[in-house]
């Protein structure tokens, strides 16, 4: 037989694209349109409804960047359309096929009822089916003219990312606003041909099924009257029935489809726009649920639900009804889809606590899984925290973006640092915006790494990255692909059902141990440093406020614990941990607002903490220690005078003159305190750091070497740092001045000032304090670079086989060698408060108060010794999507801690991030204290149910067994072990003896204790 593939495939493409698809709407009449441009920010419906509208013609430009234009659309359904499916069809002037982050609209009835959104790939609003001829249509349409930040494919900076710089030139040209008849037979024919054509092109050229589909399509098109598409569509469809009705192979892979609409809580749009995106998307989804009874939609992020509840009560009511019907599945159990690396341990716990509680309270649904398709890597504490929150499964997608290595599994058990395992799936369709195209179906089967053991995978479907969600076209594809020869099978079901079936058929799935590192987007550990600093400071200020509020609630009669304020402030911080805010990958508007929010949070928490301490009564000047470790260190009084204080963990002590061991001397460029001797070179770097206690030199080369790298990643500027950044750099060795600024016996400091680059300046104060080997580098940067990356390096004379970096509730070890491609890919990694490198008997820690990115490498010197270099990533200068990212002033501190064990690193990490506080107050006992190595208290608070119980979260911080005793500063009635939501485990009574509780922890175990008080 002759090979006619090319003729037939080209024929199908042209007829489908040029004749059938344009014929889906059989007739149309235009709306009469009027417009009103809202001034400034979006306005409530009531204000728009009472505004004065002016006539508006099609093909007219509209919409300044970030503007809102309300359109009144009036029309009448022609009498002859009675009984037909009639729809409003609106094209705002959509650009390309980007489903979000451009023009979008929400259509309302004149009484304010939201009907449905209009998006680039979802342009209709159902009017009647069947229609009633003569029906009057009157809509008010809220249209958002959001700029398409991606229009230049991230190639150039744009001022459109902030309303302050975007200008007011209209962005869009309105193309269409019609009442139209949907020709359902042609519409279905369009979908029949789409599904068959895409399946055909994915099948092997030697597969008989491909040729069968090809000839069936060719024959069917012979029946199509090109002059009467509508009249001949039914006959063409009938001819395709045999080829569409052949069942899938018995061993065909099954895709469990679940509706999804990935709505970034902020990204290329501000938070205020996300609030409207949720209403638009959720209106679409609830409308689709009315059309397709098998439809199920999975939706995470309790924050977004709360926005809809507070701003769109009618949409909220529809969501509640959909949940009752089983068509809407709350998932994820987190306040937002947070970044997977940077939130602190307690913050990550609160993400799960607040998210789970919201769904339980408002829907009576306890979510069973963590839904995080689009975060930039996943920390190794997740399995334990997920389980402690009552979850059974974990879903991610982003690892398909790996730059170098491909994850070897799609369905597996993920084991965390404490040994907890959670059943995990990584959809092989490689997208969380699936539409069941032929290419996606084929890719899912081809990619699936667990063939022969597992037979199913998950496919989240619907337009995302800005919302919109599933469409009727995607649902129709799912119906056609439910059981079709040559294709995987599609079943639309709840993700819980998928995970239950996948686990049942594959209980012995392979195990992945440790972090799920994304081999891409490594710059998200550093970009937008002020946003990251705001998060770190907020996390620690919340800890401080909760501890002292609890102390006041226990010891200060009349004091009222600020439940509602703390709840609100936590939720603000949790929102800004969203995976495009905290990582620094959003537009300028988002980060400008984030910095302002963090400042507000800091101010409120300062007030709450001060009120709690004041409630403890008038008394003496005392020093308060929020850290879980006893401290003996130098503190400055309100007058700036340094004093030496010894303060118990989570407690306070009088500010009194205490004799300080190891006083500081300053001689020229040398700082010494009997524990360390620090010598600065003429260029301001560290020439020597001598550990006097261990009698060894710490450095192998210049220490605190500031290196400025050229930094132009291949594509995603704010997200990525590519390995070639290391190849071009300038060492900052020109010091403008080196000045002694403190010579007190308690504190010695030398200041180094440098100018560099394009008008940038860095001032560092190197400080040594009495009684401590820690060397602080208080840093102020006025940053004016572009496409540059600043690092601070410490080459230490240690042969370390691995580095240890703090993560949530523990730490991870990473090799310092690059034997494999997996190790080489980790050329930039993250850590929280400290990084530690060591050899048997000796270690060094690098501690920070707000940075996360770093790299660790090693070289062998000519003398045979090994240099292990730890470099902190301080600041970057990407230009997309925020052309002014990180410009301006930065203040932070990092430290070098010679002779450090892991325990020392943990303790000093807390100390640097939780400065001692001096205040006037009366003496009190610490709420709780712990005796036992490695047993570390992370949070102290009152129980969320306002019962008066005290909740203590603690963990084992060394990576070994932790045995100890927790002692309360109040009469103890009983203690129970609970989950993260403060619900006691079965048989959860802890061993209590008087006012003490026995504590036993496995390595890195997290425990939550609920302590009842005796009257």
PDB file of N, CA and C in Angstrom, residues 472-560:
ATOM      1  N   UNK A 472     -14.096  22.698  30.088  1.00  0.00           N
ATOM      2  CA  UNK A 472     -14.948  21.633  29.565  1.00  0.00           C
ATOM      3  C   UNK A 472     -14.237  20.847  28.471  1.00  0.00           C
ATOM      4  N   UNK A 473     -13.356  21.509  27.722  1.00  0.00           N
ATOM      5  CA  UNK A 473     -12.615  20.795  26.680  1.00  0.00           C
ATOM      6  C   UNK A 473     -11.711  19.729  27.292  1.00  0.00           C
ATOM      7  N   UNK A 474     -11.079  20.048  28.422  1.00  0.00           N
ATOM      8  CA  UNK A 474     -10.226  19.053  29.080  1.00  0.00           C
ATOM      9  C   UNK A 474     -11.074  17.905  29.611  1.00  0.00           C
ATOM     10  N   UNK A 475     -12.226  18.221  30.155  1.00  0.00           N
ATOM     11  CA  UNK A 475     -13.110  17.156  30.641  1.00  0.00           C
ATOM     12  C   UNK A 475     -13.579  16.259  29.498  1.00  0.00           C
ATOM     13  N   UNK A 476     -13.838  16.850  28.353  1.00  0.00           N
ATOM     14  CA  UNK A 476     -14.252  16.036  27.201  1.00  0.00           C
ATOM     15  C   UNK A 476     -13.107  15.148  26.725  1.00  0.00           C
ATOM     16  N   UNK A 477     -11.904  15.653  26.766  1.00  0.00           N
ATOM     17  CA  UNK A 477     -10.754  14.812  26.431  1.00  0.00           C
ATOM     18  C   UNK A 477     -10.673  13.625  27.380  1.00  0.00           C
ATOM     19  N   UNK A 478     -10.866  13.899  28.680  1.00  0.00           N
ATOM     20  CA  UNK A 478     -10.815  12.826  29.666  1.00  0.00           C
ATOM     21  C   UNK A 478     -11.855  11.756  29.376  1.00  0.00           C
ATOM     22  N   UNK A 479     -13.038  12.176  28.975  1.00  0.00           N
ATOM     23  CA  UNK A 479     -14.077  11.198  28.647  1.00  0.00           C
ATOM     24  C   UNK A 479     -13.670  10.334  27.462  1.00  0.00           C
ATOM     25  N   UNK A 480     -13.089  10.928  26.449  1.00  0.00           N
ATOM     26  CA  UNK A 480     -12.699  10.172  25.263  1.00  0.00           C
ATOM     27  C   UNK A 480     -11.513   9.253  25.551  1.00  0.00           C
ATOM     28  N   UNK A 481     -10.695   9.643  26.524  1.00  0.00           N
ATOM     29  CA  UNK A 481      -9.496   8.864  26.836  1.00  0.00           C
ATOM     30  C   UNK A 481      -9.703   7.893  27.994  1.00  0.00           C
ATOM     31  N   UNK A 482     -10.917   7.760  28.448  1.00  0.00           N
ATOM     32  CA  UNK A 482     -11.181   6.859  29.563  1.00  0.00           C
ATOM     33  C   UNK A 482     -10.841   5.414  29.228  1.00  0.00           C
ATOM     34  N   UNK A 483     -11.013   5.050  27.977  1.00  0.00           N
ATOM     35  CA  UNK A 483     -10.769   3.654  27.583  1.00  0.00           C
ATOM     36  C   UNK A 483     -10.585   3.613  26.074  1.00  0.00           C
ATOM     37  N   UNK A 484      -9.424   4.038  25.607  1.00  0.00           N
ATOM     38  CA  UNK A 484      -9.184   4.202  24.173  1.00  0.00           C
ATOM     39  C   UNK A 484      -7.913   3.460  23.768  1.00  0.00           C
ATOM     40  N   UNK A 485      -8.038   2.602  22.786  1.00  0.00           N
ATOM     41  CA  UNK A 485      -6.908   1.802  22.332  1.00  0.00           C
ATOM     42  C   UNK A 485      -5.742   2.691  21.889  1.00  0.00           C
ATOM     43  N   UNK A 486      -4.548   2.308  22.317  1.00  0.00           N
ATOM     44  CA  UNK A 486      -3.340   3.036  21.941  1.00  0.00           C
ATOM     45  C   UNK A 486      -2.939   4.095  22.945  1.00  0.00           C
ATOM     46  N   UNK A 487      -3.812   4.346  23.906  1.00  0.00           N
ATOM     47  CA  UNK A 487      -3.548   5.410  24.869  1.00  0.00           C
ATOM     48  C   UNK A 487      -3.593   4.846  26.277  1.00  0.00           C
ATOM     49  N   UNK A 488      -2.956   5.578  27.203  1.00  0.00           N
ATOM     50  CA  UNK A 488      -3.207   5.323  28.616  1.00  0.00           C
ATOM     51  C   UNK A 488      -4.667   5.635  28.912  1.00  0.00           C
ATOM     52  N   UNK A 489      -5.166   5.076  30.000  1.00  0.00           N
ATOM     53  CA  UNK A 489      -6.551   5.307  30.396  1.00  0.00           C
ATOM     54  C   UNK A 489      -6.605   6.473  31.389  1.00  0.00           C
ATOM     55  N   UNK A 490      -7.690   7.233  31.321  1.00  0.00           N
ATOM     56  CA  UNK A 490      -7.877   8.362  32.237  1.00  0.00           C
ATOM     57  C   UNK A 490      -9.092   8.091  33.109  1.00  0.00           C
ATOM     58  N   UNK A 491      -8.893   8.196  34.410  1.00  0.00           N
ATOM     59  CA  UNK A 491     -10.005   8.154  35.350  1.00  0.00           C
ATOM     60  C   UNK A 491      -9.907   9.395  36.228  1.00  0.00           C
ATOM     61  N   UNK A 492     -10.987  10.149  36.315  1.00  0.00           N
ATOM     62  CA  UNK A 492     -11.011  11.342  37.150  1.00  0.00           C
ATOM     63  C   UNK A 492     -11.383  10.913  38.563  1.00  0.00           C
ATOM     64  N   UNK A 493     -10.485  11.166  39.525  1.00  0.00           N
ATOM     65  CA  UNK A 493     -10.745  10.722  40.885  1.00  0.00           C
ATOM     66  C   UNK A 493     -10.005  11.591  41.895  1.00  0.00           C
ATOM     67  N   UNK A 494     -10.432  11.451  43.133  1.00  0.00           N
ATOM     68  CA  UNK A 494      -9.836  12.176  44.253  1.00  0.00           C
ATOM     69  C   UNK A 494      -8.385  11.717  44.431  1.00  0.00           C
ATOM     70  N   UNK A 495      -7.463  12.631  44.744  1.00  0.00           N
ATOM     71  CA  UNK A 495      -6.073  12.197  44.946  1.00  0.00           C
ATOM     72  C   UNK A 495      -5.922  11.183  46.071  1.00  0.00           C
ATOM     73  N   UNK A 496      -6.766  11.246  47.090  1.00  0.00           N
ATOM     74  CA  UNK A 496      -6.705  10.229  48.142  1.00  0.00           C
ATOM     75  C   UNK A 496      -6.949   8.842  47.561  1.00  0.00           C
ATOM     76  N   UNK A 497      -7.878   8.754  46.591  1.00  0.00           N
ATOM     77  CA  UNK A 497      -8.168   7.461  45.966  1.00  0.00           C
ATOM     78  C   UNK A 497      -6.975   6.977  45.162  1.00  0.00           C
ATOM     79  N   UNK A 498      -6.341   7.898  44.455  1.00  0.00           N
ATOM     80  CA  UNK A 498      -5.142   7.506  43.712  1.00  0.00           C
ATOM     81  C   UNK A 498      -4.063   6.973  44.648  1.00  0.00           C
ATOM     82  N   UNK A 499      -3.765   7.715  45.705  1.00  0.00           N
ATOM     83  CA  UNK A 499      -2.675   7.301  46.596  1.00  0.00           C
ATOM     84  C   UNK A 499      -2.998   5.977  47.290  1.00  0.00           C
ATOM     85  N   UNK A 500      -4.252   5.775  47.630  1.00  0.00           N
ATOM     86  CA  UNK A 500      -4.619   4.506  48.261  1.00  0.00           C
ATOM     87  C   UNK A 500      -4.397   3.350  47.295  1.00  0.00           C
ATOM     88  N   UNK A 501      -4.805   3.521  46.029  1.00  0.00           N
ATOM     89  CA  UNK A 501      -4.639   2.455  45.037  1.00  0.00           C
ATOM     90  C   UNK A 501      -3.166   2.233  44.709  1.00  0.00           C
ATOM     91  N   UNK A 502      -2.411   3.327  44.583  1.00  0.00           N
ATOM     92  CA  UNK A 502      -0.995   3.203  44.253  1.00  0.00           C
ATOM     93  C   UNK A 502      -0.232   2.502  45.373  1.00  0.00           C
ATOM     94  N   UNK A 503      -0.563   2.819  46.595  1.00  0.00           N
ATOM     95  CA  UNK A 503       0.120   2.187  47.721  1.00  0.00           C
ATOM     96  C   UNK A 503      -0.268   0.711  47.843  1.00  0.00           C
ATOM     97  N   UNK A 504      -1.515   0.410  47.554  1.00  0.00           N
ATOM     98  CA  UNK A 504      -1.965  -0.983  47.651  1.00  0.00           C
ATOM     99  C   UNK A 504      -1.258  -1.874  46.637  1.00  0.00           C
ATOM    100  N   UNK A 505      -1.069  -1.351  45.396  1.00  0.00           N
ATOM    101  CA  UNK A 505      -0.437  -2.186  44.377  1.00  0.00           C
ATOM    102  C   UNK A 505       1.085  -2.167  44.481  1.00  0.00           C
ATOM    103  N   UNK A 506       1.649  -1.225  45.222  1.00  0.00           N
ATOM    104  CA  UNK A 506       3.099  -1.047  45.227  1.00  0.00           C
ATOM    105  C   UNK A 506       3.586  -0.745  46.650  1.00  0.00           C
ATOM    106  N   UNK A 507       3.230  -1.588  47.613  1.00  0.00           N
ATOM    107  CA  UNK A 507       3.588  -1.298  49.011  1.00  0.00           C
ATOM    108  C   UNK A 507       5.077  -1.315  49.270  1.00  0.00           C
ATOM    109  N   UNK A 508       5.831  -2.064  48.454  1.00  0.00           N
ATOM    110  CA  UNK A 508       7.279  -2.145  48.643  1.00  0.00           C
ATOM    111  C   UNK A 508       8.014  -1.250  47.644  1.00  0.00           C
ATOM    112  N   UNK A 509       7.428  -0.109  47.383  1.00  0.00           N
ATOM    113  CA  UNK A 509       8.069   0.858  46.486  1.00  0.00           C
ATOM    114  C   UNK A 509       9.457   1.205  47.008  1.00  0.00           C
ATOM    115  N   UNK A 510      10.362   1.639  46.136  1.00  0.00           N
ATOM    116  CA  UNK A 510      11.733   1.964  46.579  1.00  0.00           C
ATOM    117  C   UNK A 510      11.741   3.141  47.550  1.00  0.00           C
ATOM    118  N   UNK A 511      12.872   3.332  48.206  1.00  0.00           N
ATOM    119  CA  UNK A 511      13.017   4.364  49.233  1.00  0.00           C
ATOM    120  C   UNK A 511      14.033   5.408  48.767  1.00  0.00           C
ATOM    121  N   UNK A 512      13.677   6.668  48.884  1.00  0.00           N
ATOM    122  CA  UNK A 512      14.603   7.782  48.669  1.00  0.00           C
ATOM    123  C   UNK A 512      14.880   8.402  50.029  1.00  0.00           C
ATOM    124  N   UNK A 513      16.161   8.498  50.391  1.00  0.00           N
ATOM    125  CA  UNK A 513      16.546   8.980  51.714  1.00  0.00           C
ATOM    126  C   UNK A 513      17.115  10.391  51.603  1.00  0.00           C
ATOM    127  N   UNK A 514      16.618  11.288  52.429  1.00  0.00           N
ATOM    128  CA  UNK A 514      17.177  12.632  52.508  1.00  0.00           C
ATOM    129  C   UNK A 514      16.418  13.641  51.684  1.00  0.00           C
ATOM    130  N   UNK A 515      17.045  14.789  51.501  1.00  0.00           N
ATOM    131  CA  UNK A 515      16.361  15.890  50.827  1.00  0.00           C
ATOM    132  C   UNK A 515      16.058  15.551  49.374  1.00  0.00           C
ATOM    133  N   UNK A 516      14.993  16.156  48.875  1.00  0.00           N
ATOM    134  CA  UNK A 516      14.688  16.115  47.444  1.00  0.00           C
ATOM    135  C   UNK A 516      15.203  17.434  46.874  1.00  0.00           C
ATOM    136  N   UNK A 517      16.435  17.382  46.404  1.00  0.00           N
ATOM    137  CA  UNK A 517      17.143  18.587  45.954  1.00  0.00           C
ATOM    138  C   UNK A 517      16.776  18.870  44.502  1.00  0.00           C
ATOM    139  N   UNK A 518      16.335  20.076  44.218  1.00  0.00           N
ATOM    140  CA  UNK A 518      16.046  20.480  42.844  1.00  0.00           C
ATOM    141  C   UNK A 518      17.323  21.003  42.200  1.00  0.00           C
ATOM    142  N   UNK A 519      17.716  20.366  41.114  1.00  0.00           N
ATOM    143  CA  UNK A 519      18.941  20.769  40.413  1.00  0.00           C
ATOM    144  C   UNK A 519      18.645  21.931  39.467  1.00  0.00           C
ATOM    145  N   UNK A 520      18.096  22.965  40.009  1.00  0.00           N
ATOM    146  CA  UNK A 520      17.753  24.180  39.281  1.00  0.00           C
ATOM    147  C   UNK A 520      17.299  25.189  40.339  1.00  0.00           C
ATOM    148  N   UNK A 521      17.145  26.434  39.954  1.00  0.00           N
ATOM    149  CA  UNK A 521      16.598  27.459  40.841  1.00  0.00           C
ATOM    150  C   UNK A 521      17.380  27.575  42.149  1.00  0.00           C
ATOM    151  N   UNK A 522      18.693  27.383  42.071  1.00  0.00           N
ATOM    152  CA  UNK A 522      19.526  27.443  43.273  1.00  0.00           C
ATOM    153  C   UNK A 522      19.699  28.866  43.798  1.00  0.00           C
ATOM    154  N   UNK A 523      19.465  29.855  42.957  1.00  0.00           N
ATOM    155  CA  UNK A 523      19.616  31.243  43.405  1.00  0.00           C
ATOM    156  C   UNK A 523      18.477  31.679  44.311  1.00  0.00           C
ATOM    157  N   UNK A 524      17.420  30.865  44.401  1.00  0.00           N
ATOM    158  CA  UNK A 524      16.310  31.233  45.282  1.00  0.00           C
ATOM    159  C   UNK A 524      16.712  31.171  46.745  1.00  0.00           C
ATOM    160  N   UNK A 525      17.899  30.631  47.041  1.00  0.00           N
ATOM    161  CA  UNK A 525      18.400  30.672  48.412  1.00  0.00           C
ATOM    162  C   UNK A 525      18.935  32.060  48.779  1.00  0.00           C
ATOM    163  N   UNK A 526      19.073  32.943  47.756  1.00  0.00           N
ATOM    164  CA  UNK A 526      19.773  34.214  47.985  1.00  0.00           C
ATOM    165  C   UNK A 526      19.004  35.431  47.472  1.00  0.00           C
ATOM    166  N   UNK A 527      18.316  35.318  46.327  1.00  0.00           N
ATOM    167  CA  UNK A 527      17.666  36.486  45.710  1.00  0.00           C
ATOM    168  C   UNK A 527      16.704  37.170  46.678  1.00  0.00           C
ATOM    169  N   UNK A 528      16.616  38.492  46.545  1.00  0.00           N
ATOM    170  CA  UNK A 528      15.762  39.339  47.388  1.00  0.00           C
ATOM    171  C   UNK A 528      16.097  39.107  48.866  1.00  0.00           C
ATOM    172  N   UNK A 529      17.308  39.505  49.221  1.00  0.00           N
ATOM    173  CA  UNK A 529      17.825  39.239  50.562  1.00  0.00           C
ATOM    174  C   UNK A 529      16.982  39.875  51.657  1.00  0.00           C
ATOM    175  N   UNK A 530      16.396  41.041  51.406  1.00  0.00           N
ATOM    176  CA  UNK A 530      15.606  41.688  52.455  1.00  0.00           C
ATOM    177  C   UNK A 530      14.325  40.912  52.755  1.00  0.00           C
ATOM    178  N   UNK A 531      13.749  40.282  51.735  1.00  0.00           N
ATOM    179  CA  UNK A 531      12.580  39.438  51.975  1.00  0.00           C
ATOM    180  C   UNK A 531      12.964  38.256  52.856  1.00  0.00           C
ATOM    181  N   UNK A 532      14.077  37.634  52.556  1.00  0.00           N
ATOM    182  CA  UNK A 532      14.535  36.492  53.364  1.00  0.00           C
ATOM    183  C   UNK A 532      14.860  36.920  54.794  1.00  0.00           C
ATOM    184  N   UNK A 533      15.482  38.069  54.917  1.00  0.00           N
ATOM    185  CA  UNK A 533      15.803  38.562  56.249  1.00  0.00           C
ATOM    186  C   UNK A 533      14.530  38.857  57.028  1.00  0.00           C
ATOM    187  N   UNK A 534      13.532  39.420  56.361  1.00  0.00           N
ATOM    188  CA  UNK A 534      12.262  39.685  57.028  1.00  0.00           C
ATOM    189  C   UNK A 534      11.629  38.411  57.534  1.00  0.00           C
ATOM    190  N   UNK A 535      11.725  37.334  56.764  1.00  0.00           N
ATOM    191  CA  UNK A 535      11.176  36.058  57.201  1.00  0.00           C
ATOM    192  C   UNK A 535      11.935  35.526  58.412  1.00  0.00           C
ATOM    193  N   UNK A 536      13.259  35.533  58.346  1.00  0.00           N
ATOM    194  CA  UNK A 536      14.055  34.991  59.453  1.00  0.00           C
ATOM    195  C   UNK A 536      13.786  35.774  60.737  1.00  0.00           C
ATOM    196  N   UNK A 537      13.786  37.101  60.620  1.00  0.00           N
ATOM    197  CA  UNK A 537      13.548  37.913  61.810  1.00  0.00           C
ATOM    198  C   UNK A 537      12.142  37.662  62.359  1.00  0.00           C
ATOM    199  N   UNK A 538      11.170  37.546  61.476  1.00  0.00           N
ATOM    200  CA  UNK A 538       9.788  37.346  61.922  1.00  0.00           C
ATOM    201  C   UNK A 538       9.626  36.020  62.645  1.00  0.00           C
ATOM    202  N   UNK A 539      10.240  34.961  62.109  1.00  0.00           N
ATOM    203  CA  UNK A 539      10.150  33.657  62.762  1.00  0.00           C
ATOM    204  C   UNK A 539      10.680  33.725  64.189  1.00  0.00           C
ATOM    205  N   UNK A 540      11.807  34.391  64.390  1.00  0.00           N
ATOM    206  CA  UNK A 540      12.409  34.442  65.718  1.00  0.00           C
ATOM    207  C   UNK A 540      11.663  35.409  66.628  1.00  0.00           C
ATOM    208  N   UNK A 541      11.133  36.486  66.071  1.00  0.00           N
ATOM    209  CA  UNK A 541      10.337  37.399  66.904  1.00  0.00           C
ATOM    210  C   UNK A 541       9.031  36.732  67.356  1.00  0.00           C
ATOM    211  N   UNK A 542       8.451  35.903  66.507  1.00  0.00           N
ATOM    212  CA  UNK A 542       7.249  35.172  66.904  1.00  0.00           C
ATOM    213  C   UNK A 542       7.556  34.198  68.038  1.00  0.00           C
ATOM    214  N   UNK A 543       8.687  33.527  67.929  1.00  0.00           N
ATOM    215  CA  UNK A 543       9.106  32.630  69.013  1.00  0.00           C
ATOM    216  C   UNK A 543       9.229  33.406  70.322  1.00  0.00           C
ATOM    217  N   UNK A 544       9.868  34.563  70.230  1.00  0.00           N
ATOM    218  CA  UNK A 544      10.097  35.383  71.417  1.00  0.00           C
ATOM    219  C   UNK A 544       8.778  35.857  72.015  1.00  0.00           C
ATOM    220  N   UNK A 545       7.877  36.359  71.168  1.00  0.00           N
ATOM    221  CA  UNK A 545       6.597  36.862  71.665  1.00  0.00           C
ATOM    222  C   UNK A 545       5.786  35.752  72.324  1.00  0.00           C
ATOM    223  N   UNK A 546       5.783  34.565  71.730  1.00  0.00           N
ATOM    224  CA  UNK A 546       5.024  33.459  72.308  1.00  0.00           C
ATOM    225  C   UNK A 546       5.600  33.024  73.657  1.00  0.00           C
ATOM    226  N   UNK A 547       6.917  32.946  73.757  1.00  0.00           N
ATOM    227  CA  UNK A 547       7.528  32.511  75.015  1.00  0.00           C
ATOM    228  C   UNK A 547       7.195  33.471  76.148  1.00  0.00           C
ATOM    229  N   UNK A 548       7.382  34.768  75.921  1.00  0.00           N
ATOM    230  CA  UNK A 548       7.179  35.712  77.013  1.00  0.00           C
ATOM    231  C   UNK A 548       5.697  35.956  77.259  1.00  0.00           C
ATOM    232  N   UNK A 549       4.853  35.815  76.237  1.00  0.00           N
ATOM    233  CA  UNK A 549       3.411  35.893  76.474  1.00  0.00           C
ATOM    234  C   UNK A 549       2.954  34.713  77.328  1.00  0.00           C
ATOM    235  N   UNK A 550       3.529  33.541  77.081  1.00  0.00           N
ATOM    236  CA  UNK A 550       3.207  32.378  77.912  1.00  0.00           C
ATOM    237  C   UNK A 550       3.692  32.590  79.333  1.00  0.00           C
ATOM    238  N   UNK A 551       4.893  33.120  79.469  1.00  0.00           N
ATOM    239  CA  UNK A 551       5.433  33.409  80.802  1.00  0.00           C
ATOM    240  C   UNK A 551       4.509  34.364  81.552  1.00  0.00           C
ATOM    241  N   UNK A 552       4.072  35.413  80.870  1.00  0.00           N
ATOM    242  CA  UNK A 552       3.179  36.383  81.510  1.00  0.00           C
ATOM    243  C   UNK A 552       1.830  35.766  81.845  1.00  0.00           C
ATOM    244  N   UNK A 553       1.309  34.919  80.966  1.00  0.00           N
ATOM    245  CA  UNK A 553       0.021  34.282  81.214  1.00  0.00           C
ATOM    246  C   UNK A 553       0.072  33.385  82.452  1.00  0.00           C
ATOM    247  N   UNK A 554       1.237  32.785  82.723  1.00  0.00           N
ATOM    248  CA  UNK A 554       1.378  31.898  83.877  1.00  0.00           C
ATOM    249  C   UNK A 554       1.667  32.648  85.169  1.00  0.00           C
ATOM    250  N   UNK A 555       2.355  33.784  85.053  1.00  0.00           N
ATOM    251  CA  UNK A 555       2.873  34.430  86.269  1.00  0.00           C
ATOM    252  C   UNK A 555       2.296  35.818  86.540  1.00  0.00           C
ATOM    253  N   UNK A 556       1.548  36.376  85.588  1.00  0.00           N
ATOM    254  CA  UNK A 556       1.056  37.747  85.762  1.00  0.00           C
ATOM    255  C   UNK A 556      -0.465  37.755  85.842  1.00  0.00           C
ATOM    256  N   UNK A 557      -1.029  37.895  87.031  1.00  0.00           N
ATOM    257  CA  UNK A 557      -2.489  37.934  87.157  1.00  0.00           C
ATOM    258  C   UNK A 557      -3.078  39.052  86.299  1.00  0.00           C
ATOM    259  N   UNK A 558      -4.132  38.735  85.580  1.00  0.00           N
ATOM    260  CA  UNK A 558      -4.803  39.732  84.752  1.00  0.00           C
ATOM    261  C   UNK A 558      -4.285  39.831  83.331  1.00  0.00           C
ATOM    262  N   UNK A 559      -3.153  39.201  83.069  1.00  0.00           N
ATOM    263  CA  UNK A 559      -2.618  39.253  81.700  1.00  0.00           C
ATOM    264  C   UNK A 559      -3.420  38.300  80.809  1.00  0.00           C
ATOM    265  N   UNK A 560      -3.741  38.763  79.614  1.00  0.00           N
ATOM    266  CA  UNK A 560      -4.508  37.956  78.656  1.00  0.00           C
ATOM    267  C   UNK A 560      -3.623  37.573  77.479  1.00  0.00           C
TER     268      UNK A 560
END
